[in-house]
Amino acid sequence: MNRSRTRLLVALASAGALLATAGCGAADMTKQASPFAAPAGVRTVTLSVQSWVGAQANVAVAEQLLKEKLGYRVDLVQTDEVPAWDALSQGRVDAILEDWGHPDQEKLYVDEKKTIVRGGDLGVTGHIGWYVPKYWADKHPDVTDWKNLDNYADELKTAESGGKGQLMDGSPSYVTNDVALVKNLDLDYKVVFAGSEAAQITQIQQFAKEKKPFLSYWYQPQWLFNEVPMVEVKLPEYTDACAAKDPADIDCAYPTTPLQKFLNADFAERGGEASAFLKKFHWSEKDQNEVSEMIASQKLAPQEAAERWIERHPDVWKKWLPKD
């Protein structure tokens, strides 16, 4: 979940059968037909679903309300972050409900091709950083300054980190700045990928259970902070000039990003109640984390988690429905 999530989180994986071509403007994806053939008279909406649980929470709630309150059929398409923009442009999906910032795609599809339009603020602010467990930071307050991290590298060695301290990342499909940061800040650490968000959560939970120290790339909003309190390590201050550097030269903290929604331009104009609903979809970090925790920690199906949230919070979602 990452950088292009301010450009910082650019997905590497292709979307397989969904997309013939992935990447930043590698091909004109705007002329493809939707893979879903809606039966005559059936109103459908196709939503992009990214891999992290917060994005799944958004989609689960939107899906249930679109079906139950507005009478739509909802199709879900699993996509990585950059391929999701291509799919949205070509009309294979109608909406992305949580984008962390992809300036190249936004310029190409929103400003130039005009095949995608902005759908408004999700209501959630995202931030990526390096974190240590609070129980460790309480004992060693100086560990929360990156300049002191090398003093603790020995405590953070693992079998995978090759004699260096371990900086734990999640999915290798997220292109983070972490390898560049370790190199450019001259830190005695190695980035080790857990493999997925779920695998990273499992490792963090195990470290916490044993009260072991760890240093991890992580992000907010994230329900896991409720279970394992963590403290952010202060990296060199973020600046736009730093973010504009070649990715290999990045040497500053990640930005704070108001998360955005984007709609296929044709759907935004002709999508009727569904388009109006998704533009109004706006909730808080607390709301998202409530659904995310039910999915990831309590192991509820996304649909069931969404139903429970919907039952508890009519004061929030009723504002999203078109007025009679």
Coordinates of C-alpha atoms in Angstrom, one line a residue:
M1 CA 0.0 0.0 0.0
N2 CA 2.2 2.5 -0.8
R3 CA 4.1 5.2 -2.5
S4 CA 2.1 6.0 -5.4
R5 CA 0.0 5.9 -2.7
T6 CA 1.8 9.1 -3.3
R7 CA 3.6 7.9 -6.2
L8 CA 5.5 6.0 -3.6
L9 CA 3.2 3.0 -3.8
V10 CA 3.4 1.9 -7.3
A11 CA 2.2 -1.6 -7.9
L12 CA 4.6 -3.9 -9.9
A13 CA 2.3 -6.8 -10.5
S14 CA 0.2 -7.1 -13.6
A15 CA -3.5 -7.6 -13.4
G16 CA -3.2 -10.9 -15.3
A17 CA -6.2 -11.8 -17.3
L18 CA -8.0 -8.6 -16.4
L19 CA -5.6 -6.4 -18.2
A20 CA -3.8 -6.9 -21.5
T21 CA -1.2 -4.3 -20.6
A22 CA -0.3 -2.7 -17.3
G23 CA 1.7 0.3 -16.2
C24 CA 1.9 4.0 -16.6
G25 CA 0.4 4.8 -20.1
A26 CA 2.1 1.7 -21.7
A27 CA -0.8 1.5 -24.1
D28 CA -4.1 3.3 -24.8
M29 CA -6.4 1.3 -22.5
T30 CA -9.5 3.6 -23.1
K31 CA -11.1 1.6 -26.0
Q32 CA -11.5 -1.8 -24.3
A33 CA -14.9 -3.2 -23.6
S34 CA -16.1 -4.2 -20.1
P35 CA -15.7 -7.9 -19.3
F36 CA -19.1 -7.9 -17.7
A37 CA -22.2 -8.2 -19.9
A38 CA -25.2 -6.9 -17.9
P39 CA -28.5 -8.5 -18.6
A40 CA -31.0 -6.2 -20.1
G41 CA -32.7 -4.0 -17.5
V42 CA -30.2 -4.9 -14.8
R43 CA -28.3 -1.9 -13.3
T44 CA -24.7 -2.8 -12.5
V45 CA -21.7 -1.2 -10.9
T46 CA -18.2 -2.6 -11.1
L47 CA -15.8 -1.7 -8.3
S48 CA -12.0 -2.1 -8.1
V49 CA -10.8 -3.9 -5.0
Q50 CA -7.2 -3.4 -3.9
S51 CA -5.4 -5.8 -1.6
W52 CA -5.2 -4.0 1.7
V53 CA -8.0 -4.4 4.2
G54 CA -9.0 -0.7 4.4
A55 CA -9.8 -0.7 0.7
Q56 CA -11.7 -3.9 1.1
A57 CA -13.7 -2.3 3.9
N58 CA -14.7 0.7 1.6
V59 CA -15.9 -1.7 -1.2
A60 CA -17.8 -4.0 1.2
V61 CA -19.9 -1.2 2.6
A62 CA -20.5 0.4 -0.8
E63 CA -21.4 -3.0 -2.3
Q64 CA -24.0 -3.8 0.3
L65 CA -25.7 -0.4 0.2
L66 CA -25.7 -0.3 -3.6
K67 CA -27.4 -3.7 -3.7
E68 CA -29.8 -3.4 -0.7
K69 CA -30.8 0.2 -0.8
L70 CA -30.5 1.1 -4.5
G71 CA -31.1 -2.2 -6.3
Y72 CA -27.8 -2.6 -8.2
R73 CA -25.9 -5.7 -9.1
V74 CA -22.3 -5.1 -8.0
D75 CA -19.3 -6.8 -9.6
L76 CA -15.9 -6.7 -7.9
V77 CA -12.6 -6.8 -9.7
Q78 CA -9.3 -7.5 -7.9
T79 CA -6.7 -5.1 -9.2
D80 CA -3.3 -3.7 -8.2
E81 CA -3.0 0.0 -7.9
V82 CA -1.6 1.1 -11.3
P83 CA -3.5 -1.5 -13.4
A84 CA -6.7 -0.3 -11.6
W85 CA -6.2 3.1 -13.2
D86 CA -5.9 1.5 -16.6
A87 CA -9.0 -0.6 -16.0
L88 CA -10.9 2.5 -14.8
S89 CA -10.0 4.5 -17.9
Q90 CA -11.1 1.7 -20.2
G91 CA -14.4 1.2 -18.4
R92 CA -13.6 -2.3 -17.0
V93 CA -14.3 -0.9 -13.6
D94 CA -16.5 2.1 -12.7
A95 CA -14.8 3.4 -9.5
I96 CA -11.7 3.3 -7.3
L97 CA -12.7 4.1 -3.8
E98 CA -9.3 4.6 -2.2
D99 CA -6.4 6.1 -4.1
W100 CA -3.2 7.1 -2.3
G101 CA -1.9 9.4 -5.0
H102 CA -0.8 8.4 -8.5
P103 CA 0.2 11.7 -10.2
D104 CA 1.3 10.2 -13.5
Q105 CA -1.9 8.3 -13.9
E106 CA -4.0 11.3 -12.8
K107 CA -2.2 13.6 -15.3
L108 CA -2.7 11.0 -18.2
Y109 CA -6.3 10.0 -17.6
V110 CA -7.9 12.9 -15.7
D111 CA -6.2 15.9 -17.2
E112 CA -5.2 14.7 -20.7
K113 CA -7.5 11.9 -21.9
K114 CA -10.4 12.9 -19.6
T115 CA -11.5 9.3 -19.3
I116 CA -11.4 9.5 -15.5
V117 CA -12.9 12.1 -13.2
R118 CA -12.2 12.9 -9.6
G119 CA -14.9 11.4 -7.3
G120 CA -14.1 13.4 -4.2
D121 CA -12.4 12.9 -0.8
L122 CA -13.0 9.6 0.9
G123 CA -12.7 11.3 4.3
V124 CA -9.7 9.3 5.4
T125 CA -6.1 10.6 5.6
G126 CA -3.4 8.1 4.8
H127 CA 0.2 8.1 6.1
I128 CA 3.0 5.7 5.6
G129 CA 6.1 5.5 7.9
W130 CA 8.4 3.3 9.9
Y131 CA 7.1 2.1 13.2
V132 CA 8.3 0.4 16.4
P133 CA 6.2 -1.1 19.1
K134 CA 5.3 1.2 21.9
Y135 CA 6.4 -1.2 24.6
W136 CA 10.0 -1.0 23.1
A137 CA 9.9 2.7 22.5
D138 CA 8.9 3.3 26.1
K139 CA 12.1 1.7 27.2
H140 CA 14.3 3.3 24.5
P141 CA 12.7 6.6 23.6
D142 CA 15.7 7.6 21.3
V143 CA 14.8 4.7 18.9
T144 CA 12.1 7.0 17.5
D145 CA 14.7 9.1 15.8
W146 CA 16.2 7.6 12.6
K147 CA 19.6 8.9 13.5
N148 CA 19.7 6.4 16.4
L149 CA 18.5 3.3 14.6
D150 CA 21.9 1.9 14.0
N151 CA 22.4 1.7 17.8
Y152 CA 19.7 -0.9 17.8
A153 CA 20.5 -2.8 14.6
D154 CA 21.9 -5.8 16.5
E155 CA 18.6 -6.2 18.4
L156 CA 16.7 -6.3 15.2
K157 CA 18.7 -8.9 13.3
T158 CA 16.8 -11.9 11.9
A159 CA 17.7 -14.9 9.9
E160 CA 16.5 -13.1 6.8
S161 CA 18.3 -9.8 7.3
G162 CA 21.8 -11.1 6.7
G163 CA 23.6 -9.7 9.8
K164 CA 21.9 -6.4 9.5
G165 CA 18.9 -5.0 11.3
Q166 CA 15.6 -6.0 9.8
L167 CA 13.2 -3.4 8.4
M168 CA 10.0 -5.4 7.8
D169 CA 7.9 -4.5 4.7
G170 CA 4.7 -6.1 3.5
S171 CA 4.0 -7.2 -0.1
P172 CA 6.7 -6.9 -2.7
S173 CA 4.0 -5.7 -5.1
Y174 CA 4.1 -2.4 -3.3
V175 CA 7.0 -0.3 -4.4
T176 CA 8.1 1.5 -1.3
N177 CA 10.9 4.0 -0.8
D178 CA 12.4 1.8 2.0
V179 CA 15.4 0.3 0.1
A180 CA 16.4 3.8 -1.1
L181 CA 15.9 5.2 2.4
V182 CA 18.1 2.6 4.0
K183 CA 20.8 3.2 1.4
N184 CA 20.6 7.0 1.3
L185 CA 20.5 7.4 5.1
D186 CA 23.4 4.9 5.4
L187 CA 21.6 2.6 7.8
D188 CA 22.8 -0.8 8.8
Y189 CA 19.5 -2.4 7.9
K190 CA 18.0 -4.7 5.2
V191 CA 14.4 -4.5 3.9
V192 CA 12.7 -7.9 4.3
F193 CA 9.3 -8.5 2.7
A194 CA 6.8 -10.5 4.7
G195 CA 4.9 -11.2 1.5
S196 CA 1.5 -9.6 2.0
E197 CA -0.3 -7.3 4.4
A198 CA -1.8 -10.4 6.2
A199 CA 1.6 -12.0 6.6
Q200 CA 3.1 -8.7 8.0
I201 CA 0.2 -8.5 10.5
T202 CA 0.9 -12.0 11.6
Q203 CA 4.6 -11.3 12.2
I204 CA 3.8 -8.1 14.1
Q205 CA 1.3 -9.9 16.3
Q206 CA 3.9 -12.6 17.0
F207 CA 6.6 -10.1 17.9
A208 CA 4.1 -8.3 20.2
K209 CA 3.0 -11.5 21.8
E210 CA 6.6 -12.2 22.7
K211 CA 7.4 -8.6 23.5
K212 CA 10.2 -8.6 21.0
P213 CA 11.4 -5.4 19.3
F214 CA 10.7 -4.8 15.6
L215 CA 11.0 -2.0 13.0
S216 CA 8.3 -2.1 10.4
Y217 CA 7.0 -0.1 7.4
W218 CA 3.4 0.5 8.2
Y219 CA 0.6 2.9 7.5
Q220 CA -2.5 4.6 8.9
P221 CA -5.4 4.2 9.0
Q222 CA -4.9 0.6 10.1
W223 CA -6.9 -1.3 12.7
L224 CA -3.8 -3.2 14.0
F225 CA -2.8 -0.1 16.0
N226 CA -5.7 -0.9 18.3
E227 CA -4.2 -4.3 19.1
V228 CA -0.5 -3.5 18.9
P229 CA 0.2 0.2 19.8
M230 CA 3.1 1.5 17.7
V231 CA 5.2 4.7 17.6
E232 CA 6.4 6.3 14.4
V233 CA 10.2 6.7 13.8
K234 CA 10.9 10.3 12.8
L235 CA 12.6 10.3 9.4
P236 CA 14.0 13.4 7.6
E237 CA 11.2 15.8 6.9
Y238 CA 9.1 15.3 3.8
T239 CA 9.3 17.9 1.1
D240 CA 7.8 18.1 -2.3
A241 CA 11.4 18.6 -3.7
C242 CA 12.4 15.3 -2.1
A243 CA 9.4 13.5 -3.4
A244 CA 10.2 14.7 -6.9
K245 CA 13.6 13.0 -6.9
D246 CA 14.3 9.8 -8.7
P247 CA 13.0 7.0 -6.6
A248 CA 16.5 5.7 -6.0
D249 CA 17.5 9.1 -4.5
I250 CA 14.6 9.5 -2.0
D251 CA 15.9 10.4 1.5
C252 CA 12.9 11.8 3.4
A253 CA 9.7 10.7 5.1
Y254 CA 6.6 9.7 3.4
P255 CA 3.9 12.3 2.9
T256 CA 0.4 12.5 4.5
T257 CA -2.2 12.0 1.9
P258 CA -6.0 12.7 1.9
L259 CA -7.3 9.6 0.2
Q260 CA -9.4 10.1 -2.9
K261 CA -12.0 8.4 -5.1
F262 CA -12.0 8.3 -8.9
L263 CA -14.7 7.4 -11.3
N264 CA -14.8 6.4 -15.0
A265 CA -15.9 9.6 -16.8
D266 CA -18.7 7.9 -18.7
F267 CA -20.0 6.3 -15.5
A268 CA -19.8 9.5 -13.6
E269 CA -22.0 11.2 -16.2
R270 CA -24.4 8.3 -16.9
G271 CA -24.2 6.2 -13.7
G272 CA -27.4 7.6 -12.2
E273 CA -28.0 6.9 -8.5
A274 CA -24.8 4.7 -8.3
S275 CA -22.6 7.5 -9.5
A276 CA -24.3 10.0 -7.1
F277 CA -24.0 7.6 -4.2
L278 CA -20.3 6.9 -4.8
K279 CA -19.5 10.6 -5.0
K280 CA -21.2 11.1 -1.6
F281 CA -19.5 8.1 0.0
H282 CA -17.4 9.7 2.8
W283 CA -16.5 8.3 6.1
S284 CA -14.0 8.5 8.9
E285 CA -10.9 6.6 9.8
K286 CA -12.7 5.2 12.8
D287 CA -15.5 3.9 10.5
Q288 CA -13.1 2.3 8.1
N289 CA -11.1 0.7 11.0
E290 CA -14.2 -0.7 12.5
V291 CA -15.0 -2.6 9.4
S292 CA -11.4 -3.5 8.7
E293 CA -10.9 -5.0 12.1
M294 CA -14.0 -7.2 11.7
I295 CA -12.6 -8.5 8.5
A296 CA -9.0 -8.9 9.4
S297 CA -9.0 -9.6 13.1
Q298 CA -12.4 -11.1 13.8
K299 CA -12.3 -13.0 10.4
L300 CA -15.8 -12.0 9.3
A301 CA -16.6 -12.1 5.6
P302 CA -16.4 -8.6 4.2
Q303 CA -20.2 -8.6 3.4
E304 CA -21.0 -9.6 7.0
A305 CA -18.7 -6.9 8.4
A306 CA -20.3 -4.4 6.2
E307 CA -23.8 -5.5 7.3
R308 CA -22.9 -5.0 10.9
W309 CA -21.4 -1.6 10.3
I310 CA -24.5 -0.5 8.3
E311 CA -26.8 -1.7 11.1
R312 CA -24.9 0.4 13.6
H313 CA -24.3 3.6 11.7
P314 CA -27.4 4.6 9.7
D315 CA -26.7 8.2 10.6
V316 CA -23.5 8.0 8.5
W317 CA -24.6 6.1 5.4
K318 CA -28.1 7.6 4.9
K319 CA -26.4 10.8 3.9
W320 CA -24.9 9.0 0.9
L321 CA -28.2 7.9 -0.6
P322 CA -29.9 10.0 -3.3
K323 CA -32.7 12.0 -1.9
D324 CA -36.3 11.0 -2.8

